[in-house]
Amino acid sequence: MKINILTLFPEMFSGFKSESIIGKALEKNLLEINIVNIREFCYDKHKQADDMPFGGGAGMVMKPEPLFRALETVKGKVIYTTPQGVRFNQKLAIELAQEEEITIIAGHYEGIDERVVESKVDLEVSIGDFVLTGGELPAMMMADCIARLVPGVIKKESYENDSFFNGLLDYPHYTRPAEYEGMKVPEVLLSGHHKNIETWRLKESLKRTYLRRRDLLVGRELSKEEKKLLAEIKRELGK
Ligand SMILES: Nc1nonc1C(=O)N1CCN(Cc2ccccn2)CC1
């Protein structure tokens, strides 16, 4: 898979590409992340990437020419990060991870010229109802979430325990020491009894989801075991 990111601030992506899981995945050529500097496609003397908005008003708008030129050099579905977009989530990440190549436009200022959106953008995506200083962090976040779904980037097992992978929130995690500051790790996790551990983890996932994100349970098919555990949880919570 290849992820292109069009940005005016390519340096913002150096740590993202060199460190940790994404860094290792790129070293192993499991995927490609191509950062495209929009400024290189500003052919005027002042390399102007933005200009004042027609109709007046505050802020600047990213000019169409550099974006059209930069988009000529890449392929795949074109995504534009914007507060006006559809909400990014794990389901959309899984869909986008099936693509051979995708291109993300990291917008800046008040946004990009609408003619780019109308003629070149396939999907406008928001990472949440808040306003950042630019589209680089949303682009990085989406690329990170999509890249970790590429085979080999993370161990298959951890992917399958992801929050949202099975439609539930993740269960609590513990590691050594078995007791710290008087707080003990749940006995079952030290028992070595895999079936009991699996059941405990499923029950904890269900409990967290029921308490924190009950909306995720709406319309979700519950297995026989999940129904039984959820009934236990409700009894224990007195609900
Ligand atoms: N929330 C978000 N989820 O995706 N992107 C954001 C986000 O806040 N920003 C900041 C503004 N940028 C520039 C912009 C684009 C369109 C309209 C106005 N401005 C985009 C990226």
Short mmCIF file of C-alpha atoms and ligand atoms in Angstrom, two decimals:
data_model
loop_
_atom_site.label_atom_id
_atom_site.label_comp_id
_atom_site.label_asym_id
_atom_site.label_seq_id
_atom_site.Cartn_x
_atom_site.Cartn_y
_atom_site.Cartn_z
CA MET A 1 0.00 0.00 0.00
CA LYS A 2 1.12 3.55 -0.77
CA ILE A 3 -0.07 6.60 1.16
CA ASN A 4 0.64 10.01 -0.41
CA ILE A 5 0.28 13.08 1.81
CA LEU A 6 0.18 16.54 0.20
CA THR A 7 1.35 19.19 2.66
CA LEU A 8 2.99 22.60 2.94
CA PHE A 9 4.91 21.35 5.99
CA PRO A 10 6.74 18.13 5.01
CA GLU A 11 9.10 18.33 7.99
CA MET A 12 6.14 17.65 10.29
CA PHE A 13 6.22 14.08 8.98
CA SER A 14 9.91 13.20 9.53
CA GLY A 15 9.43 11.79 13.05
CA PHE A 16 6.26 10.03 12.00
CA LYS A 17 8.15 8.26 9.19
CA SER A 18 11.34 7.48 11.12
CA GLU A 19 10.14 6.37 14.55
CA SER A 20 8.43 3.36 16.14
CA ILE A 21 6.01 1.05 14.34
CA ILE A 22 5.61 3.14 11.18
CA GLY A 23 9.37 3.67 10.97
CA LYS A 24 10.02 -0.07 11.19
CA ALA A 25 7.28 -0.88 8.66
CA LEU A 26 8.80 1.56 6.15
CA GLU A 27 12.26 0.07 6.72
CA LYS A 28 10.77 -3.35 5.95
CA ASN A 29 9.04 -1.93 2.85
CA LEU A 30 5.69 -3.18 4.10
CA LEU A 31 4.19 0.05 2.80
CA GLU A 32 5.21 3.37 1.32
CA ILE A 33 4.47 6.85 2.71
CA ASN A 34 5.20 9.57 0.17
CA ILE A 35 5.21 13.14 1.50
CA VAL A 36 4.57 15.63 -1.31
CA ASN A 37 5.60 19.22 -0.69
CA ILE A 38 2.89 21.41 -2.25
CA ARG A 39 5.34 24.35 -2.26
CA GLU A 40 7.31 22.56 -5.03
CA PHE A 41 4.32 23.03 -7.29
CA CYS A 42 4.12 26.81 -6.79
CA TYR A 43 5.83 28.03 -9.96
CA ASP A 44 5.56 31.76 -9.40
CA LYS A 45 8.52 33.83 -8.19
CA HIS A 46 7.23 33.98 -4.62
CA LYS A 47 6.12 30.34 -4.54
CA GLN A 48 2.71 31.46 -3.40
CA ALA A 49 0.57 28.56 -2.13
CA ASP A 50 -2.28 30.62 -0.74
CA ASP A 51 -4.11 33.82 -1.52
CA MET A 52 -6.86 36.06 -0.19
CA PRO A 53 -10.44 34.78 -0.41
CA PHE A 54 -12.69 36.12 -3.17
CA GLY A 55 -15.58 37.90 -1.49
CA GLY A 56 -13.32 39.13 1.29
CA GLY A 57 -13.19 37.88 4.87
CA ALA A 58 -10.44 36.77 7.21
CA GLY A 59 -7.77 34.21 6.48
CA MET A 60 -6.23 32.80 3.33
CA VAL A 61 -7.26 30.05 0.93
CA MET A 62 -4.94 27.49 -0.64
CA LYS A 63 -4.61 28.21 -4.36
CA PRO A 64 -5.90 25.61 -6.86
CA GLU A 65 -2.95 25.52 -9.31
CA PRO A 66 -0.29 24.03 -6.97
CA LEU A 67 -2.79 21.44 -5.70
CA PHE A 68 -3.91 20.41 -9.20
CA ARG A 69 -0.25 20.08 -10.23
CA ALA A 70 0.69 18.06 -7.13
CA LEU A 71 -2.33 15.78 -7.62
CA GLU A 72 -1.09 15.02 -11.16
CA THR A 73 1.92 13.26 -9.57
CA VAL A 74 -0.04 10.86 -7.38
CA LYS A 75 -2.75 8.20 -7.78
CA GLY A 76 -5.51 6.60 -5.74
CA LYS A 77 -8.55 7.80 -3.85
CA VAL A 78 -8.13 11.46 -2.83
CA ILE A 79 -9.06 12.30 0.77
CA TYR A 80 -9.25 15.84 2.15
CA THR A 81 -9.04 16.32 5.91
CA THR A 82 -11.57 18.95 6.99
CA PRO A 83 -13.96 19.57 9.90
CA GLN A 84 -16.75 19.39 7.30
CA GLY A 85 -15.96 15.77 6.44
CA VAL A 86 -17.47 12.43 7.38
CA ARG A 87 -16.18 11.24 10.74
CA PHE A 88 -13.07 9.06 10.53
CA ASN A 89 -13.40 5.74 12.37
CA GLN A 90 -11.97 2.23 12.42
CA LYS A 91 -14.51 1.03 9.83
CA LEU A 92 -13.39 3.71 7.34
CA ALA A 93 -9.73 2.95 8.17
CA ILE A 94 -10.31 -0.74 7.36
CA GLU A 95 -11.98 0.22 4.06
CA LEU A 96 -9.14 2.57 3.08
CA ALA A 97 -6.52 -0.02 4.04
CA GLN A 98 -7.85 -2.22 1.20
CA GLU A 99 -6.79 0.39 -1.39
CA GLU A 100 -3.52 -0.02 -3.33
CA GLU A 101 -2.86 3.72 -3.04
CA ILE A 102 -4.52 6.68 -1.37
CA THR A 103 -3.73 10.40 -1.33
CA ILE A 104 -4.47 12.68 1.62
CA ILE A 105 -4.53 16.47 1.20
CA ALA A 106 -3.52 18.21 4.41
CA GLY A 107 -5.32 21.51 4.15
CA HIS A 108 -4.19 24.71 5.79
CA TYR A 109 -5.41 28.27 6.45
CA GLU A 110 -9.17 28.55 5.83
CA GLY A 111 -9.10 25.58 3.51
CA ILE A 112 -8.46 24.80 -0.13
CA ASP A 113 -10.10 26.32 -3.21
CA GLU A 114 -13.46 24.58 -3.69
CA ARG A 115 -12.65 23.75 -7.34
CA VAL A 116 -10.06 21.27 -6.04
CA VAL A 117 -12.64 19.67 -3.75
CA GLU A 118 -15.30 19.49 -6.49
CA SER A 119 -13.10 18.05 -9.23
CA LYS A 120 -10.40 16.05 -7.43
CA VAL A 121 -11.49 15.07 -3.90
CA ASP A 122 -13.23 11.70 -3.49
CA LEU A 123 -13.86 11.89 0.25
CA GLU A 124 -13.80 14.70 2.82
CA VAL A 125 -12.93 13.28 6.25
CA SER A 126 -13.01 14.82 9.72
CA ILE A 127 -11.19 13.45 12.75
CA GLY A 128 -13.58 15.18 15.14
CA ASP A 129 -15.61 18.25 15.97
CA PHE A 130 -12.78 20.59 16.83
CA VAL A 131 -10.56 22.91 14.78
CA LEU A 132 -6.81 22.39 14.50
CA THR A 133 -4.19 24.71 13.00
CA GLY A 134 -3.93 22.54 9.89
CA GLY A 135 -4.58 19.19 8.27
CA GLU A 136 -1.18 17.63 8.96
CA LEU A 137 -2.06 15.99 12.28
CA PRO A 138 -5.37 14.61 10.92
CA ALA A 139 -3.47 13.27 7.87
CA MET A 140 -0.81 11.72 10.14
CA MET A 141 -3.42 10.19 12.41
CA MET A 142 -5.36 8.68 9.53
CA ALA A 143 -2.17 7.39 7.87
CA ASP A 144 -1.09 5.83 11.20
CA CYS A 145 -4.44 4.12 11.75
CA ILE A 146 -4.57 2.84 8.14
CA ALA A 147 -0.88 1.80 8.02
CA ARG A 148 -1.16 -0.37 11.15
CA LEU A 149 -3.84 -2.42 9.34
CA VAL A 150 -1.40 -3.32 6.54
CA PRO A 151 -0.36 -7.00 6.97
CA GLY A 152 2.90 -7.37 8.88
CA VAL A 153 2.92 -3.86 10.39
CA ILE A 154 1.69 -5.12 13.77
CA LYS A 155 1.28 -8.67 15.08
CA LYS A 156 -2.03 -10.13 13.87
CA GLU A 157 -3.00 -11.06 17.44
CA SER A 158 -2.82 -7.50 18.77
CA TYR A 159 -4.82 -6.22 15.81
CA GLU A 160 -7.56 -8.70 16.60
CA ASN A 161 -7.79 -7.45 20.19
CA ASP A 162 -8.08 -3.87 19.03
CA SER A 163 -10.79 -1.76 20.53
CA PHE A 164 -13.47 -1.59 17.83
CA PHE A 165 -12.01 -4.56 15.91
CA ASN A 166 -14.68 -6.78 17.49
CA GLY A 167 -16.99 -3.82 17.95
CA LEU A 168 -16.18 -3.58 21.67
CA LEU A 169 -13.79 -1.47 23.69
CA ASP A 170 -10.54 -3.12 24.72
CA TYR A 171 -10.15 -4.96 28.05
CA PRO A 172 -7.73 -3.70 30.78
CA HIS A 173 -4.04 -4.66 30.40
CA TYR A 174 -1.52 -5.49 33.15
CA THR A 175 2.15 -6.44 33.27
CA ARG A 176 4.82 -7.07 35.94
CA PRO A 177 5.06 -6.49 38.86
CA ALA A 178 2.04 -8.57 40.03
CA GLU A 179 1.57 -6.09 42.91
CA TYR A 180 2.49 -2.40 42.86
CA GLU A 181 1.68 0.22 45.48
CA GLY A 182 -0.68 -2.30 47.07
CA MET A 183 -2.59 -2.77 43.80
CA LYS A 184 -2.79 -6.37 42.65
CA VAL A 185 -3.21 -7.78 39.14
CA PRO A 186 -6.55 -9.69 38.84
CA GLU A 187 -5.91 -13.28 40.00
CA VAL A 188 -7.39 -14.85 36.87
CA LEU A 189 -4.64 -13.30 34.72
CA LEU A 190 -1.99 -15.11 36.83
CA SER A 191 -3.89 -18.43 36.74
CA GLY A 192 -2.63 -19.63 33.35
CA HIS A 193 -6.19 -20.82 32.70
CA HIS A 194 -6.62 -19.57 29.12
CA LYS A 195 -10.36 -20.12 28.82
CA ASN A 196 -11.05 -18.28 32.10
CA ILE A 197 -8.71 -15.48 31.01
CA GLU A 198 -10.48 -15.21 27.65
CA THR A 199 -13.87 -15.08 29.40
CA TRP A 200 -12.65 -12.47 31.89
CA ARG A 201 -11.30 -10.31 29.03
CA LEU A 202 -14.53 -10.56 27.04
CA LYS A 203 -16.56 -9.65 30.15
CA GLU A 204 -14.30 -6.64 30.83
CA SER A 205 -14.63 -5.49 27.22
CA LEU A 206 -18.41 -5.79 27.44
CA LYS A 207 -18.49 -3.99 30.81
CA ARG A 208 -16.35 -1.10 29.51
CA THR A 209 -18.42 -0.82 26.37
CA TYR A 210 -21.68 -0.94 28.34
CA LEU A 211 -20.50 1.76 30.75
CA ARG A 212 -18.57 4.05 28.40
CA ARG A 213 -19.90 3.56 24.87
CA ARG A 214 -23.30 1.90 25.08
CA ASP A 215 -23.96 3.22 21.57
CA LEU A 216 -21.52 0.60 20.23
CA LEU A 217 -23.83 -2.15 21.50
CA VAL A 218 -26.86 -0.81 19.66
CA GLY A 219 -27.50 -3.07 16.68
CA ARG A 220 -24.48 -5.26 17.49
CA GLU A 221 -25.24 -8.99 17.28
CA LEU A 222 -24.35 -10.49 20.70
CA SER A 223 -23.20 -14.10 20.88
CA LYS A 224 -24.83 -16.46 23.42
CA GLU A 225 -21.80 -16.05 25.68
CA GLU A 226 -21.83 -12.24 25.33
CA LYS A 227 -25.54 -12.12 26.20
CA LYS A 228 -24.89 -14.24 29.32
CA LEU A 229 -21.95 -12.07 30.37
CA LEU A 230 -23.84 -8.84 29.75
CA ALA A 231 -26.71 -10.11 31.94
CA GLU A 232 -24.14 -10.87 34.68
CA ILE A 233 -22.65 -7.38 34.31
CA LYS A 234 -26.05 -5.71 34.62
CA ARG A 235 -26.84 -7.78 37.72
CA GLU A 236 -23.45 -6.91 39.28
CA LEU A 237 -23.99 -3.22 38.50
CA GLY A 238 -27.52 -3.42 39.89
CA LYS A 239 -28.87 -2.12 36.63
N1 LIG B 1 -11.09 18.53 12.84
C1 LIG B 1 -10.50 18.18 11.66
N2 LIG B 1 -10.66 17.00 11.04
O1 LIG B 1 -9.94 17.04 9.92
N3 LIG B 1 -9.28 18.22 9.79
C2 LIG B 1 -9.61 18.95 10.86
C3 LIG B 1 -9.14 20.30 11.17
O2 LIG B 1 -9.45 20.77 12.25
N4 LIG B 1 -8.40 21.03 10.26
C4 LIG B 1 -8.12 22.42 10.55
C5 LIG B 1 -8.52 23.27 9.37
N5 LIG B 1 -7.85 22.81 8.17
C6 LIG B 1 -8.11 23.68 7.02
C7 LIG B 1 -9.57 23.81 6.70
C8 LIG B 1 -10.17 22.97 5.82
C9 LIG B 1 -11.49 23.15 5.52
C10 LIG B 1 -12.18 24.15 6.11
C11 LIG B 1 -11.53 24.94 7.01
N6 LIG B 1 -10.23 24.78 7.30
C12 LIG B 1 -8.16 21.41 7.88
C13 LIG B 1 -7.83 20.52 9.02
#
